[in-house]
Structure formats: structure tokens, C-alpha cells
């Protein structure tokens, strides 16, 4: 059985306390690895290593830090197949998705910020002929990055790449549920010779490792992606210490389909936005609103496409839907299907445990599920399920569907399907959402700000916003 290790001060280490957590494979429900059950002592060791490394790393020219990020990217690329297989086994997602999406985008994160840091500039303002003002941006020091289990390496690299690029040293907590690609990343960093302490990875549970990071007086900022409940706890603990916070949290995103849409494109993309990664993406659109003249046709076609999705062994070619990440999450998702029935919902397709024979017979598979007949305000349509469960509802007017789309505590993303350009601009501007896609979904430009409003979070990641987050501005005013 493989043992994942922490990466602290350039060394691969077990937890100081010697305890381990079992890590099962979602597709089989069998334990195949163990993860360090780290605690505050391990976080302290990582912070000390990062603090020792910080002066030299901060003084390293941006062009040289850029080269280090490229070395890491190249190291991942040279082992892409191993990373993809590890991600698939760890998460339960299809190997085809890990190979073509998760790992390539992780590589791109390092490469993008390697470029960005060499192009980053600050501001200068001349105050008439009286003074010259300019802004310096200095790295914060030791920063904390906490990433989730659904896109493990992709979202971990999304945080640590800009932090390292700007001269910070990082203490990161990968999800204990999906630790394997973070462990492989540590091995790549050792192989390329990244200076010890620049990046530190501490595995373990949130109440132990995450809490210790949030409380630590020498961690200047926390970048977190995960549940709203955990984000609120981090904010509660970190705010009195005046840490900088970026919190990207949950979503219950609307997908609004007007009758004048491109039917084929809207249908194909709605299928993807409902069930990609088994619905375990904060950007999925599980609330599908279809304008009434199109509703019956769209529903019938979507049910047919959903039934055609192949649930199977994540490592086999042709699998569309893999396993859910854990027994706990499996139980939660099926619990919401039961709740939907209690709330008056009808299961159009799916709604049960999926049977996958062979080695995956005991795995945590759920049939892609489409529900109908639910009120927009019911719990099923208000609470984040984070699984392959979507509901479809008809609407009549733009104002009606706008009210329904905005009537949740979340505000992360939304999709709008219409060929009316005026409506597209008008409707998108009125949505309470940090991200709005029109006639597309998950089309990401890494230069644009990413994040939500309301209970979906505070702060923005991506592009210049990420680089600015990991720096402290200082204004210099010189009298002329």
C-alpha cells in the first residue's frame, strides 16, 4: 500500500505524530493508499521552512522565478500519463477527462503565471507638476493555499503558481480525500531542484491542518476553494488576525435556455454543464430553466442524452461518468434524490445507484439524474448537491426566470442561451453572479477574474487579480 508523504523544507516526510488516514479508491471502495494525519506541529514545521526560504526567494528576479515555474510545468508534462492515472484513481473521474482536462490545465496554470509575472507592472501617477506617485508591490511572505477534492491538481496549481510567481513561499493543504497528484507534484519539485521551503505541502484533515493554517500568525494570507461552511469558518478565524482572504465557495448555478437559442448547441452543452465530472464542479448548472415554447422538446431530448451517458470503470475508454469521490458524498447525493421525491419531484431518468460490474461492483456510482416538477424555492433547488443531479423547469417571461435564477444564497456562475444580443447583455447584467457565460459554458480565459458573490465567496482569482492578491501595495510619493 502506497503512503503519501508531506513535502516540507524540500523533504518528503510522514506526519510528526505518526498517524495515517486511509485513502480508498472511489471506483472500488477499497483502500489503496494512506495519507499523513498531520496537525499543527506539521504546519508549524512547514511555516518555519517557508519563512527560512522567503528572503532568498523574494529576492530572486521575476525572470528566474518564471523559469522555475516552467521547470515544474515541464516536469508534470513529462509524467502526464502517471499524473492522469493517479487523478482518475484518486477522484473516480474518467481517465479520459483527467488526461485531457485536469492535468493539461494544471500545466497551463504554471505556464500562464510564468508568463504573467514577467509582464506584470504596477501603477505610476503624476500629480500635475507637484509630485510623482508610484506603487510598489511586495510579496506577502508565507501564504496558505487550501484546495478541494474535485479538481485536485488543477485548483492547487491555480493557487500556488501565482503565489510563487510573485515571490511568496507557500504552505498548501491539498484535500485529504484526493492527495495523490499533490504528492506527485512534490516529487517533481524535488526532481527539478526547487529551493527547499519555497513550496510546502501538508496533508491531513481540515479541522487539524486547515484550522492551524488559518490561525497561524505567520501566514499572511489564505486562498481557499471549497464549501461555504468551511469558508465561513476560515473567515471567522482569520479575520481577527487581519489576514488577506480569497474564498471561492459553493454554487447553485442557473442555466437559462430561451426559446430562440441554438437548440443543438444548448442541448449538448446543458448535458455537459449538468453532469461533467459527475456534477462535482462548483460551476455546473444543475438548475435548468427552459422557456415554455421549447420546454417539451428540450426536455425529451435532454432525457434521451442523459440516459445515453455511460457510467463505468473510470480507467476504461468510453466511460462518460465515473464514481463519486467518497461514501459520505455518495450517501449525500442519493439523500437529495430522496428529498426531491418528498418535495414532489419526478425522476425523469436516473435516481439510483449505478451498477458497474467487475472490479467496480462496490464503487460509489450514481446514475445521472434529471428531475422535474420541483418548485424553484424548494431545498433541492436551493442547496448545493454537487453530484450528477439536475432539475428542469419551464418559465414564461424574462423577469420570472430572472427572479428564480437570483433566488438562492449563491452567486458563482450562470449560463444564458439566446440569439438575441440585446437580451443577452441585458439579462447577463442583471444576474447575481460573478461569472456569466452566454451561449457557452466553462470557456475560461486565465486573464479574467474568477469568483462569486453572496455565499459563493469573496475575492477574485486569475490573471492580474491573483498576482495582486499575493502582494502588498506600497505607495511612494515624491515631491517634484
Coordinates of C-alpha atoms in Angstrom, one line a residue:
X1 CA 0.0 0.0 0.0
X2 CA 1.4 3.4 -1.0
X3 CA 2.0 6.0 1.6
X4 CA 1.6 9.7 0.6
X5 CA 4.1 12.0 2.4
X6 CA 4.2 15.6 3.3
X7 CA 6.6 17.9 1.5
X8 CA 8.3 20.2 3.9
X9 CA 11.5 22.1 3.6
X10 CA 12.3 20.0 0.4
X11 CA 11.9 16.7 2.3
X12 CA 9.2 14.0 1.9
X13 CA 8.0 13.3 5.5
X14 CA 5.3 11.5 7.4
X15 CA 3.2 13.4 10.0
X16 CA 5.2 14.1 13.1
X17 CA 2.6 12.3 15.2
X18 CA 3.0 9.1 13.1
X19 CA -0.8 8.8 12.4
X20 CA -2.3 7.9 9.0
X21 CA -5.6 8.2 7.2
X22 CA -6.9 5.5 4.9
X23 CA -7.5 6.6 1.3
X24 CA -10.0 4.4 -0.7
X25 CA -10.4 4.3 -4.5
X26 CA -13.9 5.6 -5.2
X27 CA -14.5 3.2 -8.1
X28 CA -13.9 0.1 -5.9
X29 CA -14.4 1.4 -2.3
X30 CA -11.1 -0.4 -1.4
X31 CA -8.3 1.4 0.5
X32 CA -5.2 1.7 -1.7
X33 CA -3.1 4.3 0.0
X34 CA -2.5 6.1 3.3
X35 CA -2.3 9.8 3.9
X36 CA -0.5 11.6 6.8
X37 CA -2.8 12.6 9.5
X38 CA -0.9 15.9 10.1
X39 CA -1.6 18.5 12.7
X40 CA -0.5 21.9 14.0
X41 CA 3.1 20.6 14.6
X42 CA 3.5 19.8 10.9
X43 CA 2.0 23.1 9.9
X44 CA 4.5 24.8 12.2
X45 CA 7.4 23.0 10.7
X46 CA 6.2 24.0 7.2
X47 CA 5.8 27.6 8.1
X48 CA 9.3 27.7 9.6
X49 CA 10.7 26.1 6.4
X50 CA 8.8 28.7 4.3
X51 CA 10.0 31.6 6.4
X52 CA 13.6 30.5 6.1
X53 CA 13.2 30.3 2.3
X54 CA 11.4 33.5 1.8
X55 CA 14.2 36.2 1.8
X56 CA 16.1 34.4 -1.0
X57 CA 13.0 33.5 -3.0
X58 CA 11.6 37.1 -2.8
X59 CA 14.9 38.4 -3.9
X60 CA 15.1 36.1 -6.9
X61 CA 14.4 38.0 -10.1
X62 CA 11.0 37.5 -11.6
X63 CA 12.5 36.1 -14.8
X64 CA 14.2 33.4 -12.7
X65 CA 11.0 32.6 -10.7
X66 CA 9.3 32.3 -14.1
X67 CA 11.9 29.7 -15.2
X68 CA 11.2 27.7 -12.0
X69 CA 7.5 27.5 -12.8
X70 CA 8.3 26.3 -16.3
X71 CA 10.5 23.6 -15.0
X72 CA 7.7 22.4 -12.8
X73 CA 5.3 22.5 -15.8
X74 CA 7.7 20.5 -17.9
X75 CA 8.2 18.0 -15.1
X76 CA 4.4 17.4 -14.9
X77 CA 4.2 17.2 -18.7
X78 CA 6.9 14.6 -18.8
X79 CA 4.8 12.4 -16.4
X80 CA 1.4 13.3 -17.8
X81 CA 0.2 9.8 -18.0
X82 CA 1.2 9.0 -14.4
X83 CA -0.5 12.2 -13.2
X84 CA -3.7 11.5 -15.1
X85 CA -3.9 7.9 -13.9
X86 CA -3.4 9.0 -10.3
X87 CA -6.0 11.7 -10.6
X88 CA -8.5 9.2 -12.1
X89 CA -7.9 6.6 -9.4
X90 CA -8.0 9.2 -6.6
X91 CA -11.2 11.0 -7.6
X92 CA -13.2 8.4 -9.6
X93 CA -13.3 10.6 -12.7
X94 CA -12.8 9.1 -16.1
X95 CA -9.2 8.8 -17.1
X96 CA -10.0 10.5 -20.4
X97 CA -11.1 13.6 -18.5
X98 CA -8.0 13.6 -16.3
X99 CA -5.8 13.2 -19.4
X100 CA -7.3 15.9 -21.5
X101 CA -8.6 18.4 -18.9
X102 CA -7.3 18.2 -15.4
X103 CA -3.6 17.6 -15.9
X104 CA -3.1 19.8 -19.1
X105 CA -4.9 22.7 -17.4
X106 CA -2.6 22.3 -14.4
X107 CA 0.4 22.5 -16.6
X108 CA -1.1 25.6 -18.2
X109 CA -1.6 27.2 -14.8
X110 CA 2.2 27.1 -14.2
X111 CA 3.0 28.3 -17.7
X112 CA 0.4 31.1 -17.7
X113 CA 1.7 32.6 -14.4
X114 CA 5.3 32.0 -15.6
X115 CA 4.5 34.4 -18.5
X116 CA 2.3 36.7 -16.4
X117 CA 4.9 37.5 -13.8
X118 CA 7.4 38.8 -16.5
X119 CA 4.7 41.1 -17.8
X120 CA 3.3 42.3 -14.5
X121 CA 3.6 46.0 -13.8
X122 CA 2.4 48.4 -11.2
X123 CA 1.0 51.9 -11.3
X124 CA 2.5 55.4 -11.5
X125 CA 0.6 58.7 -11.3
X126 CA 1.9 62.2 -11.8
X127 CA 0.1 64.8 -9.7
X128 CA 0.3 67.7 -12.1
X129 CA 3.8 69.2 -11.6
X130 CA 3.7 68.7 -7.9
X131 CA 4.6 65.1 -7.2
X132 CA 5.2 61.7 -8.7
X133 CA 3.3 58.8 -7.1
X134 CA 4.2 55.2 -7.9
X135 CA 3.2 51.9 -6.3
X136 CA 5.5 49.1 -5.3
X137 CA 4.1 45.6 -4.9
X138 CA 6.0 43.3 -2.5
X139 CA 5.3 39.6 -1.8
X140 CA 3.4 39.0 1.4
X141 CA 5.8 36.3 2.8
X142 CA 4.4 33.0 3.8
X143 CA 0.9 32.3 2.4
X144 CA -1.6 29.5 2.7
X145 CA -3.4 27.7 -0.1
X146 CA -6.2 25.3 0.6
X147 CA -7.6 23.3 -2.3
X148 CA -10.6 21.0 -2.8
X149 CA -11.0 17.4 -3.9
X150 CA -13.0 17.8 -7.1
X151 CA -10.2 19.2 -9.4
X152 CA -7.2 18.4 -7.2
X153 CA -4.1 19.4 -9.1
X154 CA -5.9 21.9 -11.3
X155 CA -7.1 24.0 -8.4
X156 CA -4.0 23.5 -6.3
X157 CA -1.8 24.8 -9.1
X158 CA -4.2 27.6 -9.8
X159 CA -3.3 28.9 -6.3
X160 CA 0.3 28.1 -5.8
X161 CA 1.5 29.2 -9.2
X162 CA 0.7 32.9 -8.8
X163 CA 1.8 32.9 -5.2
X164 CA 5.2 31.5 -6.1
X165 CA 5.5 33.8 -9.2
X166 CA 5.1 36.9 -7.0
X167 CA 7.9 35.8 -4.6
X168 CA 5.9 34.3 -1.8
X169 CA 6.6 31.0 -0.1
X170 CA 3.6 28.6 0.2
X171 CA 2.2 26.3 2.8
X172 CA -0.5 24.3 1.0
X173 CA -3.1 21.8 2.1
X174 CA -4.4 19.5 -0.6
X175 CA -7.6 17.7 0.1
X176 CA -7.1 14.6 2.2
X177 CA -9.7 12.9 0.0
X178 CA -7.6 13.3 -3.2
X179 CA -3.9 13.7 -2.2
X180 CA -2.1 11.7 -4.8
X181 CA -1.3 14.3 -7.5
X182 CA -0.1 16.8 -4.9
X183 CA 2.3 14.0 -3.8
X184 CA 3.5 13.6 -7.4
X185 CA 3.9 17.4 -7.6
X186 CA 6.2 17.3 -4.6
X187 CA 8.3 14.7 -6.3
X188 CA 8.5 16.8 -9.4
X189 CA 9.6 19.8 -7.3
X190 CA 12.4 17.7 -5.8
X191 CA 13.4 16.4 -9.2
X192 CA 13.7 19.9 -10.7
X193 CA 15.6 21.2 -7.7
X194 CA 13.1 23.8 -6.4
X195 CA 14.8 25.5 -3.4
X196 CA 13.7 23.8 -0.1
X197 CA 10.9 25.6 1.7
X198 CA 9.6 27.6 -1.3
X199 CA 6.6 25.2 -1.6
X200 CA 5.4 23.0 1.3
X201 CA 2.5 20.5 1.1
X202 CA 0.9 19.4 4.4
X203 CA -1.7 16.6 4.1
X204 CA -4.4 16.0 6.6
X205 CA -7.9 16.9 7.9
X206 CA -9.3 20.4 7.7
X207 CA -10.1 20.7 11.4
X208 CA -6.4 20.0 12.1
X209 CA -4.3 21.3 9.2
X210 CA -6.6 23.8 7.7
X211 CA -7.5 25.3 11.1
X212 CA -3.8 25.5 12.1
X213 CA -3.1 27.4 8.9
X214 CA -6.0 29.8 9.4
X215 CA -4.8 30.5 12.9
X216 CA -1.1 30.7 12.3
X217 CA 0.2 34.3 13.0
X218 CA 3.0 33.9 10.4
X219 CA 0.7 33.0 7.5
X220 CA -0.2 36.3 5.9
X221 CA -3.0 35.2 3.5
X222 CA -5.3 32.3 2.8
X223 CA -6.5 31.4 -0.6
X224 CA -9.3 28.8 -0.2
X225 CA -11.6 26.9 -2.6
X226 CA -14.2 24.6 -1.0
X227 CA -17.6 24.6 0.8
X228 CA -19.3 27.7 2.0
X229 CA -19.4 26.3 5.5
X230 CA -15.7 25.7 5.7
X231 CA -15.0 29.1 4.1
X232 CA -17.1 30.8 6.7
X233 CA -15.1 29.1 9.4
X234 CA -11.8 30.2 7.9
X235 CA -13.1 33.8 7.7
X236 CA -14.2 33.7 11.3
X237 CA -10.8 32.5 12.5
X238 CA -8.6 34.5 10.1
X239 CA -10.4 37.9 10.2
X240 CA -9.3 38.9 13.7
X241 CA -5.7 38.3 12.6
X242 CA -6.3 40.6 9.6
X243 CA -5.2 38.0 7.0
X244 CA -5.9 38.6 3.4
X245 CA -8.6 36.2 2.3
X246 CA -9.7 34.9 -1.1
X247 CA -12.6 32.5 -0.7
X248 CA -14.1 30.7 -3.7
X249 CA -17.0 28.6 -2.4
X250 CA -20.2 26.9 -3.4
X251 CA -22.6 27.4 -6.2
X252 CA -26.2 26.5 -7.3
X253 CA -25.9 27.9 -10.8
X254 CA -28.8 28.6 -13.2
X255 CA -28.8 27.5 -16.8
X256 CA -31.3 29.7 -18.6
X257 CA -32.5 28.4 -22.1
X258 CA -34.6 30.9 -24.1
X259 CA -36.7 29.6 -27.0
X260 CA -34.6 31.4 -29.6
X261 CA -31.4 29.5 -28.7
X262 CA -29.3 27.4 -30.9
X263 CA -31.1 24.2 -29.9
X264 CA -28.3 21.6 -30.7
X265 CA -25.6 23.7 -29.0
X266 CA -27.7 24.5 -26.0
X267 CA -28.7 20.8 -25.6
X268 CA -25.2 19.4 -25.9
X269 CA -23.7 22.0 -23.5
X270 CA -26.5 21.7 -21.0
X271 CA -25.8 17.9 -20.8
X272 CA -22.1 18.7 -20.2
X273 CA -22.8 21.5 -17.7
X274 CA -25.2 19.3 -15.7
X275 CA -23.1 16.1 -15.4
X276 CA -19.4 16.9 -16.2
X277 CA -17.1 15.4 -13.5
X278 CA -20.2 13.6 -12.1
X279 CA -21.6 17.0 -11.4
X280 CA -18.8 17.6 -8.9
X281 CA -17.8 21.1 -10.3
X282 CA -18.8 24.3 -8.5
X283 CA -19.5 25.8 -11.9
X284 CA -22.1 23.1 -13.0
X285 CA -25.6 24.3 -13.9
X286 CA -28.0 22.0 -12.0
X287 CA -31.0 24.4 -12.2
X288 CA -32.1 24.2 -15.9
X289 CA -34.8 26.8 -16.8
X290 CA -36.3 26.4 -20.3
X291 CA -38.7 28.8 -21.9
X292 CA -42.1 27.2 -22.2
X293 CA -42.5 27.0 -26.1
X294 CA -39.2 25.0 -26.2
X295 CA -39.7 23.1 -22.9
X296 CA -41.3 19.8 -24.1
X297 CA -38.8 19.3 -27.0
X298 CA -35.8 20.2 -24.9
X299 CA -36.8 18.0 -22.0
X300 CA -37.4 15.0 -24.2
X301 CA -34.0 15.4 -25.9
X302 CA -32.1 16.0 -22.7
X303 CA -33.6 12.9 -21.1
X304 CA -32.6 10.8 -24.1
X305 CA -29.0 12.2 -24.0
X306 CA -28.7 11.7 -20.2
X307 CA -29.8 8.1 -20.5
X308 CA -27.2 7.5 -23.1
X309 CA -24.3 8.6 -20.8
X310 CA -22.2 5.5 -20.0
X311 CA -21.5 5.0 -16.3
X312 CA -18.5 2.7 -15.9
X313 CA -14.9 2.0 -14.8
X314 CA -13.1 5.3 -14.8
X315 CA -10.0 3.6 -16.3
X316 CA -11.8 2.2 -19.3
X317 CA -12.1 4.0 -22.6
X318 CA -15.6 5.1 -23.4
X319 CA -16.7 5.9 -19.8
X320 CA -18.6 9.1 -19.6
X321 CA -19.4 9.1 -15.9
X322 CA -17.2 7.7 -13.1
X323 CA -17.6 7.3 -9.4
X324 CA -18.4 9.9 -6.7
X325 CA -15.5 10.7 -4.6
X326 CA -16.4 9.1 -1.3
X327 CA -19.0 7.0 0.6
X328 CA -20.1 10.1 2.5
X329 CA -20.7 12.1 -0.7
X330 CA -22.4 9.1 -2.3
X331 CA -24.9 9.0 0.6
X332 CA -25.4 12.7 0.5
X333 CA -26.3 12.8 -3.3
X334 CA -28.7 9.9 -3.0
X335 CA -30.2 11.6 0.0
X336 CA -31.0 14.6 -2.1
X337 CA -32.8 12.4 -4.7
X338 CA -35.0 11.1 -1.9
X339 CA -35.6 14.6 -0.7
X340 CA -36.6 15.7 -4.2
X341 CA -39.2 13.0 -4.3
X342 CA -40.6 14.1 -0.9
X343 CA -40.8 17.7 -2.3
X344 CA -42.9 16.5 -5.2
X345 CA -40.2 15.9 -7.8
X346 CA -40.5 13.3 -10.5
X347 CA -37.4 11.4 -11.6
X348 CA -37.3 11.6 -15.4
X349 CA -34.2 9.4 -15.6
X350 CA -31.6 8.0 -13.2
X351 CA -32.1 8.5 -9.5
X352 CA -30.4 5.3 -8.3
X353 CA -27.1 3.7 -7.6
X354 CA -25.5 2.7 -10.8
X355 CA -24.5 -0.9 -11.2
X356 CA -20.9 -1.3 -12.6
X357 CA -19.8 -4.9 -12.8
X358 CA -16.3 -6.4 -12.3
X359 CA -13.8 -4.6 -10.1
X360 CA -16.1 -1.6 -9.7
X361 CA -19.1 -3.6 -8.3
X362 CA -18.8 -1.9 -4.9
X363 CA -17.9 1.5 -6.1
X364 CA -19.8 4.8 -5.4
X365 CA -21.6 5.2 -8.7
X366 CA -24.8 7.2 -9.2
X367 CA -26.9 7.3 -12.3
X368 CA -27.0 10.7 -14.0
X369 CA -30.4 12.0 -12.7
X370 CA -32.8 14.5 -14.2
X371 CA -35.7 15.8 -12.1
X372 CA -38.9 17.6 -13.0
X373 CA -41.9 19.1 -11.1
X374 CA -39.9 20.9 -8.4
X375 CA -40.6 24.4 -7.2
X376 CA -37.8 26.9 -7.7
X377 CA -37.7 27.6 -4.0
X378 CA -37.5 24.0 -2.7
X379 CA -34.4 22.7 -0.9
X380 CA -33.4 20.5 -3.9
X381 CA -33.2 23.7 -6.0
X382 CA -31.7 25.8 -3.3
X383 CA -28.9 23.7 -1.7
X384 CA -25.7 22.6 -3.4
X385 CA -25.9 18.9 -4.1
X386 CA -22.5 18.7 -6.0
X387 CA -23.4 15.5 -7.8
X388 CA -25.0 14.2 -11.1
X389 CA -28.4 15.6 -10.2
X390 CA -30.2 18.4 -12.1
X391 CA -33.7 19.7 -12.2
X392 CA -35.5 21.1 -15.3
X393 CA -38.3 23.8 -15.0
X394 CA -40.3 25.7 -17.6
X395 CA -40.6 29.5 -17.5
X396 CA -42.6 32.1 -19.3
X397 CA -41.1 35.6 -19.0
X398 CA -37.6 37.0 -18.7
X399 CA -38.5 38.7 -15.4
X400 CA -39.9 35.5 -14.0
X401 CA -36.8 33.4 -14.7
X402 CA -34.5 36.2 -13.6
X403 CA -36.2 36.2 -10.2
X404 CA -35.8 32.4 -9.9
X405 CA -32.2 32.4 -11.1
X406 CA -31.3 35.0 -8.5
X407 CA -33.3 33.5 -5.6
X408 CA -30.5 31.4 -4.0
X409 CA -27.9 32.3 -1.4
X410 CA -25.2 31.6 -4.1
X411 CA -23.9 33.7 -6.9
X412 CA -21.0 31.9 -8.6
X413 CA -21.8 31.3 -12.3
X414 CA -24.7 31.2 -14.7
X415 CA -25.3 30.3 -18.4
X416 CA -27.7 32.0 -20.7
X417 CA -28.8 30.7 -24.1
X418 CA -30.3 33.2 -26.6
X419 CA -29.5 34.6 -30.1
X420 CA -31.0 38.0 -29.1
X421 CA -27.9 40.1 -28.5
X422 CA -29.7 42.8 -26.6
X423 CA -31.4 40.2 -24.3
X424 CA -28.0 38.5 -23.7
X425 CA -26.4 41.7 -22.5
X426 CA -29.5 42.9 -20.5
X427 CA -30.1 39.5 -18.8
X428 CA -26.5 38.8 -18.0
X429 CA -26.0 42.2 -16.4
X430 CA -29.0 41.5 -14.1
X431 CA -27.9 38.1 -12.8
X432 CA -26.4 38.0 -9.3
X433 CA -23.3 36.1 -10.4
X434 CA -19.6 36.5 -10.6
X435 CA -19.4 34.7 -13.9
X436 CA -22.0 34.6 -16.8
X437 CA -21.5 32.5 -19.9
X438 CA -23.6 33.4 -22.9
X439 CA -24.1 30.6 -25.4
X440 CA -21.2 28.6 -23.9
X441 CA -20.1 27.1 -20.6
X442 CA -16.7 26.7 -18.9
X443 CA -14.9 28.8 -21.5
X444 CA -12.1 30.2 -19.4
X445 CA -9.6 32.9 -20.2
X446 CA -7.0 32.8 -17.5
X447 CA -6.6 36.5 -17.7
X448 CA -10.1 37.2 -16.5
X449 CA -11.1 37.5 -12.8
X450 CA -12.8 34.4 -11.3
X451 CA -15.0 34.2 -8.3
X452 CA -18.5 34.7 -6.9
X453 CA -20.8 36.9 -4.9
X454 CA -23.1 36.3 -1.9
X455 CA -22.3 32.9 -0.3
X456 CA -20.2 31.9 -3.3
X457 CA -17.3 33.8 -1.9
X458 CA -15.2 37.0 -1.7
X459 CA -12.1 38.0 -3.8
X460 CA -11.1 37.0 -7.2
X461 CA -8.5 34.6 -8.7
X462 CA -7.0 34.5 -12.1
X463 CA -4.8 36.9 -14.1
X464 CA -3.7 40.2 -12.6
X465 CA -6.2 39.7 -9.7
X466 CA -4.3 36.6 -8.5
X467 CA -0.9 38.4 -8.8
X468 CA -2.2 41.4 -6.9
X469 CA -3.8 39.3 -4.2
X470 CA -0.4 37.7 -3.3
X471 CA 1.3 41.1 -3.0
X472 CA 1.1 44.1 -0.6
X473 CA 1.0 47.6 -2.3
X474 CA 3.1 50.4 -1.1
X475 CA 2.6 53.9 -2.5
X476 CA 5.7 56.2 -2.8
X477 CA 5.1 59.9 -3.2
X478 CA 8.0 62.1 -4.3
X479 CA 7.6 65.9 -4.4
X480 CA 9.0 67.3 -7.6

